[in-house]
Coordinates of C-alpha atoms and ligand atoms in Angstrom, one line a residue:
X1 CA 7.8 -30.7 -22.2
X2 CA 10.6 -28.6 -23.5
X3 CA 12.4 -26.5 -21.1
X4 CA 14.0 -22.8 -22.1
X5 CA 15.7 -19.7 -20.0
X6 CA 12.6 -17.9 -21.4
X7 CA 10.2 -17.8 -18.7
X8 CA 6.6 -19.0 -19.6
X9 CA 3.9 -17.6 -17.7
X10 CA 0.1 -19.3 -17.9
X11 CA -2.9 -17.0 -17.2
X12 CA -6.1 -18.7 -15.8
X13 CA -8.8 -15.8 -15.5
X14 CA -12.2 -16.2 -14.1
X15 CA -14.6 -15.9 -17.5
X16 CA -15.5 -12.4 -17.0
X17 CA -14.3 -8.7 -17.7
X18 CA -14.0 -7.4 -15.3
X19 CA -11.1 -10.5 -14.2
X20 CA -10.2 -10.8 -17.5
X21 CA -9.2 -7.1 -18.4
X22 CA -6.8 -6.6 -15.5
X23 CA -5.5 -10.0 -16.2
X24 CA -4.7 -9.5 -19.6
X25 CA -2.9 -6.2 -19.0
X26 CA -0.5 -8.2 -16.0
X27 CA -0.1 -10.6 -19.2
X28 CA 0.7 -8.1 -21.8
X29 CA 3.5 -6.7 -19.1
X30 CA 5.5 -9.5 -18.7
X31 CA 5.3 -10.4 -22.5
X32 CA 7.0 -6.8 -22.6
X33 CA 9.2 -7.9 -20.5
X34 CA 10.6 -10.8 -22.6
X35 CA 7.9 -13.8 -20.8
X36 CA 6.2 -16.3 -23.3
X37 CA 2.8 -15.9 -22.4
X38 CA -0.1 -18.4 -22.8
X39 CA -3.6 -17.0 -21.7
X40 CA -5.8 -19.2 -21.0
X41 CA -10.1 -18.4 -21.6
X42 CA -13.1 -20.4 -21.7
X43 CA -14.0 -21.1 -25.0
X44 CA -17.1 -19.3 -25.4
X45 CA -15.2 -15.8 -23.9
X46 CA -12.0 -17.0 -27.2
X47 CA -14.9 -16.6 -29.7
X48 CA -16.1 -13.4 -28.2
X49 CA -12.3 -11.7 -28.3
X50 CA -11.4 -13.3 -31.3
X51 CA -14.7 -11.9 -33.2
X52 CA -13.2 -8.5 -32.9
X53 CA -10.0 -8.7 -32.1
X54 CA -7.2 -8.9 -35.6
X55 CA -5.1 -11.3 -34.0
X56 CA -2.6 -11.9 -37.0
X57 CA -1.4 -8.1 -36.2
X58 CA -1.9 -8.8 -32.3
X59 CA 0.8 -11.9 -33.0
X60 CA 3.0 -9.6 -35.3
X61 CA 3.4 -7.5 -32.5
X62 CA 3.6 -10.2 -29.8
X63 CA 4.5 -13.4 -31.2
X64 CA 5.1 -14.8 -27.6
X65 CA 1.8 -14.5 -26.6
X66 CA -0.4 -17.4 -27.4
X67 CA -4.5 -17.4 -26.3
X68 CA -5.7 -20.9 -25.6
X69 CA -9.0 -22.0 -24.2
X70 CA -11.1 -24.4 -22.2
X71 CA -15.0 -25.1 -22.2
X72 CA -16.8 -24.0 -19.4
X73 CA -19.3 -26.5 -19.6
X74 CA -22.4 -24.4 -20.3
X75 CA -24.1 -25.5 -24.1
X76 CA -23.1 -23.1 -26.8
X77 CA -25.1 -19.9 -27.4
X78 CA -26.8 -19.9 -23.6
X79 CA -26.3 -16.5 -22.2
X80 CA -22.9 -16.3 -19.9
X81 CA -25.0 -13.1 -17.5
X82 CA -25.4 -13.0 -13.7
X83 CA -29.2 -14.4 -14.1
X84 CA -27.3 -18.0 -14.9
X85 CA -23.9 -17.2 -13.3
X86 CA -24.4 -20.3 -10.1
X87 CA -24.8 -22.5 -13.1
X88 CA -21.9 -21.4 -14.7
X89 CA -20.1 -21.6 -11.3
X90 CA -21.2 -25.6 -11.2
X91 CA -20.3 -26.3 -14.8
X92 CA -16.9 -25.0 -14.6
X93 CA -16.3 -26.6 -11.4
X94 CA -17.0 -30.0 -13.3
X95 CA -15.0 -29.2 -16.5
X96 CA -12.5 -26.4 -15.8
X97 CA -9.8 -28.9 -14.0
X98 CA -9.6 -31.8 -16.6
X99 CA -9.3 -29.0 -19.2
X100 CA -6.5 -27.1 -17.6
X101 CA -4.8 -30.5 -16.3
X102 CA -5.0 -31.8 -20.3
X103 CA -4.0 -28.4 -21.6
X104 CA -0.9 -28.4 -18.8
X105 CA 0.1 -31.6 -19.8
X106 CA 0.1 -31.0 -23.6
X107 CA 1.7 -27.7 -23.8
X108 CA 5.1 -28.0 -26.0
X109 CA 7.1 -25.5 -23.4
X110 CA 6.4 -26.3 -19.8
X111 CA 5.2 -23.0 -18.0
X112 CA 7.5 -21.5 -15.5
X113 CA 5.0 -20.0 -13.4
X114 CA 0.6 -20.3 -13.2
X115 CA -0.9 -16.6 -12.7
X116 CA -4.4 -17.9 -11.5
X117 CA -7.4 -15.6 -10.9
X118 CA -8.2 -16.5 -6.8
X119 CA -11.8 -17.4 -7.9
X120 CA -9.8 -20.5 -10.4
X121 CA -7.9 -21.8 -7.4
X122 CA -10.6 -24.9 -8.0
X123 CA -8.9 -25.7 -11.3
X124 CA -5.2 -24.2 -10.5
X125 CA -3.7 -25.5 -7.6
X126 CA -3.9 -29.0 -7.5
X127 CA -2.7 -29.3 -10.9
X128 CA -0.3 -27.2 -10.6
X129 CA 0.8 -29.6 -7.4
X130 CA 0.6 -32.3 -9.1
X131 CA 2.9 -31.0 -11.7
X132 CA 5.1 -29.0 -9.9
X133 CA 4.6 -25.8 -11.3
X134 CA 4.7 -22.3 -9.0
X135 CA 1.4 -21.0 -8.4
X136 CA 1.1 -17.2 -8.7
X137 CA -2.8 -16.4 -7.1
X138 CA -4.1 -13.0 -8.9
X139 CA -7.6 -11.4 -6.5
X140 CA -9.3 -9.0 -8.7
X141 CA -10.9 -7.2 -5.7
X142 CA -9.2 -4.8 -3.9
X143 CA -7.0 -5.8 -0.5
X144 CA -10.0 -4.6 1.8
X145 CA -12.2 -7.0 0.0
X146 CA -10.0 -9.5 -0.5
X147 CA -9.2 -9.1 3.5
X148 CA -12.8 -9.0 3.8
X149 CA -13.2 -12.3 2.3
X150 CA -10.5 -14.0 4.3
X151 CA -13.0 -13.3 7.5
X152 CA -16.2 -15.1 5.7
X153 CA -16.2 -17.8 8.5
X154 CA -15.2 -16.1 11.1
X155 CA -18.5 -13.8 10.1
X156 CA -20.5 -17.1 10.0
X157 CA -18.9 -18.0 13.2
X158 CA -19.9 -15.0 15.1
X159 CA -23.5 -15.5 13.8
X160 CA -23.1 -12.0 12.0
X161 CA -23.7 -13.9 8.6
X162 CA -26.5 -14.7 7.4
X163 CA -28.0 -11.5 8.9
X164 CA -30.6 -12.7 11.4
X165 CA -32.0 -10.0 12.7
X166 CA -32.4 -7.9 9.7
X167 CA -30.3 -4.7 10.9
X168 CA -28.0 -4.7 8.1
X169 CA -26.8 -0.6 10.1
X170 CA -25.2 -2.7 12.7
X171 CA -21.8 -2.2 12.7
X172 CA -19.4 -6.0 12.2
X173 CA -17.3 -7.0 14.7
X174 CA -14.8 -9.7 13.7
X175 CA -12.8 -8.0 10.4
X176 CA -9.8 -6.6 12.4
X177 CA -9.0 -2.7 11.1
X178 CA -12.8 -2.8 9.9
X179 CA -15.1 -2.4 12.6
X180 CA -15.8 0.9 12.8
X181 CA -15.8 0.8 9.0
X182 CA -18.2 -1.7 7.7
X183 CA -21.5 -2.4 8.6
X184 CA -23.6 -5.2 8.1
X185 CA -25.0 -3.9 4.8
X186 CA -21.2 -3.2 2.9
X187 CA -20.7 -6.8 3.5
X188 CA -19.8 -8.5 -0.2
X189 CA -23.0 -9.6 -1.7
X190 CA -22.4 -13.8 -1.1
X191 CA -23.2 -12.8 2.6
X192 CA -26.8 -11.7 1.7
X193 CA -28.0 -15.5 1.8
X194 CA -30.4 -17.4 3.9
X195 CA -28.4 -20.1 5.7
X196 CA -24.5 -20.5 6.4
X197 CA -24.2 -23.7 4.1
X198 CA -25.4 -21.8 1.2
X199 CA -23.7 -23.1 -2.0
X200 CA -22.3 -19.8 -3.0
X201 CA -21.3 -18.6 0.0
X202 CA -19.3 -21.9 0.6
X203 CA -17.5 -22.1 -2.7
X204 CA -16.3 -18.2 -2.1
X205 CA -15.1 -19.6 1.5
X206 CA -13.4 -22.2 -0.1
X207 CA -11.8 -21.0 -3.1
X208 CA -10.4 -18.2 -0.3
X209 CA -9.0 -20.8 1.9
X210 CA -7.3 -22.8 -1.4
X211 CA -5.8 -19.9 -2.6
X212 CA -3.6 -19.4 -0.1
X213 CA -1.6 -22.3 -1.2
X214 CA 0.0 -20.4 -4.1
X215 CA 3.3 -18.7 -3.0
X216 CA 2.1 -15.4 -3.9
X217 CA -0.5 -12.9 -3.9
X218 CA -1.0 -10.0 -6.9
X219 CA -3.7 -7.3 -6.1
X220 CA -4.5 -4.8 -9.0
X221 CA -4.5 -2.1 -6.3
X222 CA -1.8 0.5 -4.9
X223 CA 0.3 0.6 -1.6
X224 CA -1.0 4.1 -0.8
X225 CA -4.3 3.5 -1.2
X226 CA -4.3 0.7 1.1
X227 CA -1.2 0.3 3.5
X228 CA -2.6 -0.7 6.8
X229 CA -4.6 -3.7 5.3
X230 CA -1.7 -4.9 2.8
X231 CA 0.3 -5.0 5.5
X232 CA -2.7 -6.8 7.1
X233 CA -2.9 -9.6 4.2
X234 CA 0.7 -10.2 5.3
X235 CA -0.2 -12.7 7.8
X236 CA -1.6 -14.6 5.0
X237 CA 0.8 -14.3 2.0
X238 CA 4.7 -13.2 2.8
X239 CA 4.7 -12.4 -0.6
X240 CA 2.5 -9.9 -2.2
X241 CA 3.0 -7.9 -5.1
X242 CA 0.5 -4.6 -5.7
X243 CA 0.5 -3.7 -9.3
X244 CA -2.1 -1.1 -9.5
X245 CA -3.9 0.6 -11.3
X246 CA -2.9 -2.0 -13.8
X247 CA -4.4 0.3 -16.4
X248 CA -2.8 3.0 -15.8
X249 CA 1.0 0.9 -15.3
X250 CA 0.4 -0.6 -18.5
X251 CA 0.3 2.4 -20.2
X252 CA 3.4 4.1 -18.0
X253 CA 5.1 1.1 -19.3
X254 CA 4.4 1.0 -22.6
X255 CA 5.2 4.7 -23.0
X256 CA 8.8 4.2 -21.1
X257 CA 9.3 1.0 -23.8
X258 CA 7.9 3.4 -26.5
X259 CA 5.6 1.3 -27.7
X260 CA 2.7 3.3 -29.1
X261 CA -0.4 3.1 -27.8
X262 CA -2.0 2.7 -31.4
X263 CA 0.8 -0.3 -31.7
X264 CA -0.1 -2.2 -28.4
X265 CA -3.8 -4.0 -27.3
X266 CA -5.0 -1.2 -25.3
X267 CA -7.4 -3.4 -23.8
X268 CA -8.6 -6.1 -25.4
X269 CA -12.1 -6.9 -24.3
X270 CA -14.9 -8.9 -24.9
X271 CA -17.7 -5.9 -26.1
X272 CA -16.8 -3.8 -29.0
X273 CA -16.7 0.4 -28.4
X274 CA -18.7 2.6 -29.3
X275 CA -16.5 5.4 -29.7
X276 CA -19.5 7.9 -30.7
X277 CA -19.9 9.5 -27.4
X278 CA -16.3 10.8 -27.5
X279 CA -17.6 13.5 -30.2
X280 CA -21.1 14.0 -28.1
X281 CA -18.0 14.6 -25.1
X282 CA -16.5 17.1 -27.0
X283 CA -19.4 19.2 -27.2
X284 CA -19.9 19.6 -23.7
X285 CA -18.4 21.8 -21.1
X286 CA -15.6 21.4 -18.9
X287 CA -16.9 19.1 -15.7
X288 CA -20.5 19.0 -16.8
X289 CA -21.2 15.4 -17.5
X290 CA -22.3 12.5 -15.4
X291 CA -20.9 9.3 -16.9
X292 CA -23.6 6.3 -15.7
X293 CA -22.4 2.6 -15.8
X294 CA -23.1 -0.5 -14.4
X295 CA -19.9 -2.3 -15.6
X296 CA -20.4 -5.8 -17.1
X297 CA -22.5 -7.7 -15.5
X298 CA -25.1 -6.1 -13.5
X299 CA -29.0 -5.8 -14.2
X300 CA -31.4 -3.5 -13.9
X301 CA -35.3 -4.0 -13.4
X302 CA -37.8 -1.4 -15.5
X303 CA -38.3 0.4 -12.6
X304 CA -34.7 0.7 -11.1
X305 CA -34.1 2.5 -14.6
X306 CA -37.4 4.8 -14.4
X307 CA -35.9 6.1 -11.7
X308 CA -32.4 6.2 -12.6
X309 CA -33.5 8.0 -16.2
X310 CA -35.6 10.0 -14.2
X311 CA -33.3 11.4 -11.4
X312 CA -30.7 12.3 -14.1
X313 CA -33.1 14.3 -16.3
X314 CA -34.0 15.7 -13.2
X315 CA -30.5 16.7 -12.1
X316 CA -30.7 19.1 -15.4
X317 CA -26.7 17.7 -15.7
X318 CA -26.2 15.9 -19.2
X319 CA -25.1 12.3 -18.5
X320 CA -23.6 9.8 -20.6
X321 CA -25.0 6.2 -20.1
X322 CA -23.8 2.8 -20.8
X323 CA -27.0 0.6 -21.9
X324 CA -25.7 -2.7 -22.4
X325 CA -27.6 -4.7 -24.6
X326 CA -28.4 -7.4 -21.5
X327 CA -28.7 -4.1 -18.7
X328 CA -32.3 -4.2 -18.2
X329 CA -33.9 -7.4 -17.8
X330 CA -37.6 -8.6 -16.6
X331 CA -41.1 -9.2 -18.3
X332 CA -41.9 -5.5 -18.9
X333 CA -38.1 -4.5 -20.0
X334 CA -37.8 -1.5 -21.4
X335 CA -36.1 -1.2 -25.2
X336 CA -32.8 0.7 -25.4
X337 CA -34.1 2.7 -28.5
X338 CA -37.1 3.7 -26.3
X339 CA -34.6 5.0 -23.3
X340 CA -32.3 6.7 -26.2
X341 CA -36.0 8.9 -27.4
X342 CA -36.3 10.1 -24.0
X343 CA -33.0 10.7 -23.1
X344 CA -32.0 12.8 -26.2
X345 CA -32.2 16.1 -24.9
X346 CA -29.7 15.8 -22.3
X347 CA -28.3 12.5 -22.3
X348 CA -26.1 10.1 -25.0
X349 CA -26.6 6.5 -24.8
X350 CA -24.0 3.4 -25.9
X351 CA -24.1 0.1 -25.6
X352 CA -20.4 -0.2 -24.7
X353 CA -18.3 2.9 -23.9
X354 CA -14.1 3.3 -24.3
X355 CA -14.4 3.5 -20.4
X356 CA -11.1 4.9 -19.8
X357 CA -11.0 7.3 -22.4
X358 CA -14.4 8.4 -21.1
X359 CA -13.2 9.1 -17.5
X360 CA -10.1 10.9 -19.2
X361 CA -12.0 13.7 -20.8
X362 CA -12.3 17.1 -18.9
X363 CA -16.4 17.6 -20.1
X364 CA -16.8 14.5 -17.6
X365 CA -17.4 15.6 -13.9
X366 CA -18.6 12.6 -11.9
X367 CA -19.5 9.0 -12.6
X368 CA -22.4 7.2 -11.3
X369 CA -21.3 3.4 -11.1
X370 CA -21.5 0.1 -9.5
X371 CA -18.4 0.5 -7.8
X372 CA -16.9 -2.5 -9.6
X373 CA -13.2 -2.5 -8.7
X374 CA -11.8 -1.9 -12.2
X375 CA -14.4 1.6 -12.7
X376 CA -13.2 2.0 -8.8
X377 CA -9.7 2.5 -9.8
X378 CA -10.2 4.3 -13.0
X379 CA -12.2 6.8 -11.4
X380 CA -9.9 7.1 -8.5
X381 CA -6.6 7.4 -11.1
X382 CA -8.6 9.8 -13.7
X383 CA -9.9 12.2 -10.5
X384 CA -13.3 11.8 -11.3
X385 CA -15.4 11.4 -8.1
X386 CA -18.2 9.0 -7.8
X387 CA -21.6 8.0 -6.9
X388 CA -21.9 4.3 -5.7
X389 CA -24.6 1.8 -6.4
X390 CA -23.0 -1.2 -5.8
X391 CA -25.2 -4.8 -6.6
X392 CA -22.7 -7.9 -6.4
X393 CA -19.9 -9.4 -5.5
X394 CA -17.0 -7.4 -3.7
X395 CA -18.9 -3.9 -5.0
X396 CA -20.4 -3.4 -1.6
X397 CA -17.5 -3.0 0.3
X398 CA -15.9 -0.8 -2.9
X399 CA -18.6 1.6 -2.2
X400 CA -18.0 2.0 1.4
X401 CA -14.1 3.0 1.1
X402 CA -14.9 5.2 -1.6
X403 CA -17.1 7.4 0.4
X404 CA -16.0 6.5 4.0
X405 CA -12.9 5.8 3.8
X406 CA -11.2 7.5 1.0
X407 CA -14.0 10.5 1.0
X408 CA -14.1 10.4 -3.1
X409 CA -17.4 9.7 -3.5
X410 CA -21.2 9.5 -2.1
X411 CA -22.5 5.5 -1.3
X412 CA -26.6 5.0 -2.7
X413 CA -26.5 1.3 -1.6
X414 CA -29.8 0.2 -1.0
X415 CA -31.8 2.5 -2.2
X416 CA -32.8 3.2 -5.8
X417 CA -35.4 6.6 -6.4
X418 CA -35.4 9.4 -8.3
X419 CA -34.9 12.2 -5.5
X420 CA -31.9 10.6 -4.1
X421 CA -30.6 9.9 -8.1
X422 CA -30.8 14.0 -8.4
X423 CA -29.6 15.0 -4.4
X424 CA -26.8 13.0 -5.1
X425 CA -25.8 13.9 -8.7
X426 CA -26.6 17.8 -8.2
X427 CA -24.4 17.5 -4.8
X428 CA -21.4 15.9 -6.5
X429 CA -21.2 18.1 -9.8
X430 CA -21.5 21.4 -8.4
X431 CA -21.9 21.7 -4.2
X432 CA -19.6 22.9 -1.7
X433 CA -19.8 19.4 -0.8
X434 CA -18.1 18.5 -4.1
X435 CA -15.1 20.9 -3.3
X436 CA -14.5 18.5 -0.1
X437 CA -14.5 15.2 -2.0
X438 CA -12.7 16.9 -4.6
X439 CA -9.3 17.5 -2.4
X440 CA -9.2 13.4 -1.6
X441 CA -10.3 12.9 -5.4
X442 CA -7.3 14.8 -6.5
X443 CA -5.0 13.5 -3.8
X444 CA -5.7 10.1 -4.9
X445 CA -5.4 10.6 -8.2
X446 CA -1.9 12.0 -7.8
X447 CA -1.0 9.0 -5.8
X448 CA -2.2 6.6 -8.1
X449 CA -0.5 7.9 -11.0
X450 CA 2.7 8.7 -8.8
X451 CA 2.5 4.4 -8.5
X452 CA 2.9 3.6 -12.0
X453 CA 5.9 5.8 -12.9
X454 CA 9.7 4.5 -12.8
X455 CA 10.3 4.4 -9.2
X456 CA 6.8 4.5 -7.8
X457 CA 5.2 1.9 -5.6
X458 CA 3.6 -0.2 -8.5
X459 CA 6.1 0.1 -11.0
X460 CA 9.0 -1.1 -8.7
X461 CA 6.5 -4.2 -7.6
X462 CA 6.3 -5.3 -10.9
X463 CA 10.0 -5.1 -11.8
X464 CA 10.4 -7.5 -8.7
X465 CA 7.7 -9.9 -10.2
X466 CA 9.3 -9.8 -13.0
X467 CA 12.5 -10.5 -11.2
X468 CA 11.1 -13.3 -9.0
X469 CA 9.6 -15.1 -12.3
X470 CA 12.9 -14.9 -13.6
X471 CA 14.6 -17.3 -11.1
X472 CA 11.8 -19.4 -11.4
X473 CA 13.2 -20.8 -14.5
X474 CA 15.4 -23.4 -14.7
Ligands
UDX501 C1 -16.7 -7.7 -11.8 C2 -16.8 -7.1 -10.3 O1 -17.9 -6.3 -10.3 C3 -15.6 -6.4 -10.0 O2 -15.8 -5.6 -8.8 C4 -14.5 -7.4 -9.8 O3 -13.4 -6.9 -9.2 C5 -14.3 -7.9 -11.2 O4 -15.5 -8.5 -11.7 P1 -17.5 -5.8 -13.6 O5 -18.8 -5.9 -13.0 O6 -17.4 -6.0 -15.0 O7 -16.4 -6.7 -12.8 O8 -16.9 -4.3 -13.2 P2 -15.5 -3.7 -13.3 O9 -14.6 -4.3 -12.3 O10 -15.7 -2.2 -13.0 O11 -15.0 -3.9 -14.7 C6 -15.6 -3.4 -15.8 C7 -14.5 -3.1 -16.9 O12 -15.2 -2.9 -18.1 C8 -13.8 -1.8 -16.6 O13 -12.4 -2.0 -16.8 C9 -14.3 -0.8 -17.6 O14 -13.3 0.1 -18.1 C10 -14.8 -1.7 -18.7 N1 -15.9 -1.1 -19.4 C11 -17.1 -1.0 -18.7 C12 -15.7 -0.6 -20.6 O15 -14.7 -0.7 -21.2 N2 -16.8 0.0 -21.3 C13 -18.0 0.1 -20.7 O16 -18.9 0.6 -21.3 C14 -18.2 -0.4 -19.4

């Protein structure tokens, strides 16, 4: 392998947006910054980018950036959704290693440095070892999660997971700075299983416990936002570098190196926009609209979206919805089209919004959403308080620091009816109770954008990755 004073960085994302988005903007930084970048996707998520993404201009503006992939072992044209996502899990686990290992080997310049999502540590580190190339681990979730996560056997331990007696109020005991915070039910959704040796739950225990083998940490979140638990995660990693909101640094960035925005990715993804509902924004007033998504990969039954559709129609506030074509799912589905009839009058459907133009634009007053940690943080960065229903993965304990620890928002976990759909939507667009979240909102938002800016907490983080890359090269 040849060996340069350019520093080669090698992404290894997790094959899904919402880990590939944030990764890709880390990657798009440090090509900036003068890194060769490789990124690394499965081969099914390549096609997708690829099919809309004009990659001859991408490489005229970044010829250092090179996108490789791997298979991920599931048959081409089965659906990659969170109906088949344990099987997905499997068939990486069996194919993801070799792949990377051959791909490692075979690469012409030898990469200075691995940036591997924590849920790839499976097909990272050992190579990596093997070769002797720096592991960099990059946790998508937020540092309460991802502090969360570090205490899944201790929670197994203390017989607190699974739940056994079925009072998912009671308060946990054995996440230090946590316990009067969470509660049984804000635990991350791997915990909602029937015995300790589930599969899942053991493969999220164990990817937790291999990552800490890299010699670094990145978290896509910011210092202010979540000092006492960074400094927490210490104990763990000595080094940790908090980048966030990468979205929002990536564009402070590219706007110091006057790069236009029209000239740089601006977040490549794997769906197409609609940009549509940006005119349909335009028309409305100033705070009035309720944006509703579910990010990428959660479902909704026929019924859960009855009474969604009907609390918002009730709430008499227009709302703007993101129907993805795989949203609702079950026998008796109901047909996009059909929803867009009914909605008309007050609502605008698309199958795939420009999410953080969306947030950006003043007609837009609240957003109902999963509490994924990417629409967590550009909620929290545009100001726009939230409404929480949070289905999978680390969304559960998202929700429950947006409206109990940070105040920005209301939490609707568990339950999923009309009345409560309209309480909560009328209460956060125009109660006294929405002037109260609205100080924290704005707070927050100040803070966040204060990050990303030439001096701020995120922005000086990253010039020391940067930094520390640097002397990893030869
Ligand atoms: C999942 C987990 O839910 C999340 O918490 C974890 O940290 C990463 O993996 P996802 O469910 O996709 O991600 O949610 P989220 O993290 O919110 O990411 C979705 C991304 O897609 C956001 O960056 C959002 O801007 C983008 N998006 C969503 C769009 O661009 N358009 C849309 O219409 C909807």
């Amino acid at each position: 392998m040849e060996q340069t004073n350019v520093p080669h960085v090698m992404f290894l994302p997790l094959p899904a947006q919402g880990h590939i988005k944030p990764m890709m903007k880390l990657a798009e930084l440090l090509n900036q910054a003068g890194s060769q970048v490789t990124f690394v996707n499965t081969d099914h998520n390549h096609d997708l980018l690829m099919s809309h993404t004009d990659l001859t201009s991408f490489h005229d503006r970044s010829p250092n950036f090179l996108f490789r992939s791997i298979p991920d072992g599931l048959r081409p044209g089965k659906a990659r959704s969170l109906s088949n996502c344990k099987e997905l899990l499997d068939t990486l686990q069996a194919v993801a290693r070799p792949a990377f290992r051959q791909l490692l080997i075979s690469t012409s310049m030898r990469p200075t440095c691995i940036i591997a999502d924590g849920i790839m540590s499976f097909a990272a580190i050992d190579v990596a070892e093997e070769l002797g190339i720096p592991v960099v681990t990059f946790r998508t979730f937020n540092a309460s999660c991802t502090w969360t996560y570090f205490h899944l056997s201790k929670l197994v331990e203390a017989g607190e997971v699974p739940f056994p007696d079925g009072n998912l109020d009671k308060s946990i005991t054995c996440i230090p700075g946590y316990e009067n915070v969470l509660r049984i039910r804000d635990l991350p959704s791997i915990c909602r299983v029937e015995k300790a040796d589930d599969p899942v739950l053991n493969f999220y225990m164990r990817e937790t416990s291999t990552m800490t083998r890299a010699s670094a940490l990145i978290l896509n979140t910011f210092h202010e936002l979540e000092a006492p638990v960074i400094s927490r995660l210490n104990s763990i990693f000595t080094k940790i570098y908090t980048i966030g909101p990468l979205h929002a640094l990536y564009k402070s960035r590219t706007k110091d190196l006057m790069i236009s925005q029209s000239d740089s990715s601006n977040g490549v993804g794997l769906w197409k926009e609609d940009k549509s509902c940006m005119t349909w924004l335009d028309s409305q007033p100033l705070r009035s609209v309720i944006y509703v998504s579910f990010g990428s990969l959660v479902n909704l039954t026929r019924l859960q979206t009855l009474e969604f559709l009907h609390g918002l129609v009730n709430s008499g506030k227009p709302f703007l919805w993101v129907v993805r074509p795989d949203l609702i799912v079950g026998e008796f589905g109901i047909d996009p089209m059909e929803l867009e009839m009914v909605t008309k009058e007050r609502g605008f459907i698309v199958s795939w919004a420009p999410q953080e133009e969306v947030l950006g634009h003043p007609a837009v007053g609240g957003f109902l959403t999963h509490s994924g940690w990417n629409s967590t943080l550009e909620s929290i960065t545009a100001g726009v308080p939230m409404i929480c229903w949070p289905q999978i993965a680390d969304q559960q304990v998202n929700s429950r620091c947006v409206s109990e620890v940070w105040k920005i928002g209301f939490d609707m976990k568990d339950t999923c009816d009309r009345s409560t759909v309209e309480k909560l939507v009328r209460d956060l667009m125009d109660s006294n109770k929405r002037e109260e979240i609205m100080k924290s909102t704005d707070e927050f938002a100040r803070l966040a954008n204060d990050s990303v800016k030439q001096g701020g907490s995120s922005y000086s983080n990253l010039e020391k990755l940067i930094e520390d890359i640097r002397s990893m090269s030869p």
